[in-house]
Amino acid sequence: MATYAIGDVHGCARTLDLLLGDLPFDAASDRLWMVGDLVNRGPDSLGVLRWARGQHEGLGDRFVTVLGNHDLHLIAAHLGVARRPQPDLDPILAADDGAELVAWLRRRPLLHRDGDTLLVHAGLWPWWTPGDAESWARRAEVALRGDDAAELLGGVKALGSTQREGGEAELARIATALFAFVHLRTLTADGDPCPHKGPPSTAPEGCRPWFEAPDRRTADRRVVFGHWAALGFHRGQGTLGLDSGCAWGGHLTAVRLDDGEVFQRPNSEKPPPA
């Protein structure tokens, strides 16, 4: 049984199909993991989302996709609380099965833990143990699936470190956890997030990637993530970054986690009509 992890697809259905054709994937026994951001930016988010649900129906728990920030944006748009709704998502919202697809997406995890490997979209707060991360993921998932989802996605901005300080409202603490899972890239020396999307070499002084934080309490595990297109394909000590910028004209990347073999396809999407 092999496990393949695939980076941010962002609606690039044609490229995904070509990459899947390159994989020696055995549907009878192998596992397929996605780092989130299935939708938005590319030309066929609806097709990718239908494919993902179909994979889950066929493979069961051997197919895992964690939620990314663009997936949450789709959920927020469905709930009517998205800020600046993206037109790329309109085909999903208008589709006959759109509501069912969003309902399926809302039931996806924020973090998947398998042995010593953690699968997440963006990052983890450095003071989290693996158990802490899993606990906060489960709490945030309950909120996203329940009555608090609209408030969580539409009204709470999570840029602080309230989980260390205590005393904050539960939903604000969940929002801080959610920020790490779907947005985190760089941190200050004090552990606060930096608003930086570029490569690490251009980060503001004092900011460094979340996975380089000293005393990170998940440093003894393998963390597989996406989200950071400007970082590109990254293989570090215990970290594997799979967002190689497909939606920006780069590549879609898959890695066989068992032996580290890398499979890549350049963006193969047809340009939009003139």
CSV table of N, CA and C in Angstrom, one decimal, residues 1-4 18-32 254-256 258-259 261-264:
chain,number,residue,atom,x,y,z
A,1,MET,N,0.8,-1.2,0.0
A,1,MET,CA,0.0,0.0,0.0
A,1,MET,C,0.9,1.2,0.0
A,2,ALA,N,0.7,2.1,-1.0
A,2,ALA,CA,1.5,3.3,-1.1
A,2,ALA,C,0.6,4.5,-0.9
A,3,THR,N,1.2,5.6,-0.4
A,3,THR,CA,0.4,6.8,-0.2
A,3,THR,C,1.0,7.9,-1.1
A,4,TYR,N,0.1,8.5,-1.9
A,4,TYR,CA,0.5,9.7,-2.7
A,4,TYR,C,-0.2,10.9,-2.2
A,18,LEU,N,-3.9,14.7,-15.9
A,18,LEU,CA,-2.6,14.2,-16.5
A,18,LEU,C,-1.6,13.7,-15.5
A,19,LEU,N,-1.6,14.4,-14.3
A,19,LEU,CA,-0.7,14.0,-13.2
A,19,LEU,C,-1.2,12.6,-12.7
A,20,LEU,N,-2.4,12.4,-12.5
A,20,LEU,CA,-2.9,11.1,-12.0
A,20,LEU,C,-2.6,10.0,-13.0
A,21,GLY,N,-2.6,10.3,-14.3
A,21,GLY,CA,-2.2,9.3,-15.3
A,21,GLY,C,-0.7,8.9,-15.2
A,22,ASP,N,0.1,9.8,-14.6
A,22,ASP,CA,1.5,9.5,-14.4
A,22,ASP,C,1.8,8.6,-13.2
A,23,LEU,N,0.9,8.6,-12.3
A,23,LEU,CA,1.1,7.9,-11.0
A,23,LEU,C,0.8,6.4,-11.1
A,24,PRO,N,1.7,5.6,-10.6
A,24,PRO,CA,1.5,4.1,-10.6
A,24,PRO,C,0.5,3.8,-9.4
A,25,PHE,N,-0.6,4.4,-9.5
A,25,PHE,CA,-1.6,4.3,-8.4
A,25,PHE,C,-2.4,3.1,-8.5
A,26,ASP,N,-2.5,2.3,-7.4
A,26,ASP,CA,-3.3,1.1,-7.4
A,26,ASP,C,-4.6,1.4,-6.6
A,27,ALA,N,-5.7,1.6,-7.3
A,27,ALA,CA,-7.0,2.0,-6.7
A,27,ALA,C,-7.5,0.9,-5.7
A,28,ALA,N,-7.0,-0.3,-5.8
A,28,ALA,CA,-7.4,-1.3,-4.9
A,28,ALA,C,-6.8,-1.3,-3.5
A,29,SER,N,-5.6,-0.6,-3.4
A,29,SER,CA,-4.9,-0.6,-2.1
A,29,SER,C,-4.3,0.7,-1.7
A,30,ASP,N,-3.9,1.5,-2.7
A,30,ASP,CA,-3.1,2.7,-2.4
A,30,ASP,C,-4.0,3.8,-1.8
A,31,ARG,N,-3.4,4.8,-1.2
A,31,ARG,CA,-4.0,6.0,-0.6
A,31,ARG,C,-3.7,7.2,-1.3
A,32,LEU,N,-4.6,8.2,-1.4
A,32,LEU,CA,-4.5,9.4,-2.1
A,32,LEU,C,-4.8,10.6,-1.1
A,254,ALA,N,3.0,15.8,-7.1
A,254,ALA,CA,2.6,14.6,-6.2
A,254,ALA,C,3.9,14.0,-5.7
A,255,VAL,N,3.8,13.5,-4.5
A,255,VAL,CA,5.0,12.8,-3.9
A,255,VAL,C,4.4,11.5,-3.3
A,256,ARG,N,5.2,10.4,-3.6
A,256,ARG,CA,4.9,9.1,-3.0
A,256,ARG,C,5.6,9.1,-1.6
A,258,ASP,N,6.0,7.1,0.7
A,258,ASP,CA,6.7,5.9,1.2
A,258,ASP,C,8.2,6.0,0.8
A,259,ASP,N,8.6,6.5,-0.4
A,259,ASP,CA,10.0,6.6,-0.8
A,259,ASP,C,10.4,8.0,-1.2
A,261,GLU,N,9.5,9.6,-4.0
A,261,GLU,CA,9.5,9.9,-5.4
A,261,GLU,C,8.6,11.0,-5.8
A,262,VAL,N,9.1,11.9,-6.6
A,262,VAL,CA,8.3,13.1,-7.0
A,262,VAL,C,7.8,13.0,-8.4
A,263,PHE,N,6.5,13.4,-8.6
A,263,PHE,CA,5.9,13.4,-9.9
A,263,PHE,C,5.3,14.8,-10.1
A,264,GLN,N,5.6,15.4,-11.3
A,264,GLN,CA,5.1,16.7,-11.6
A,264,GLN,C,4.6,16.8,-13.0
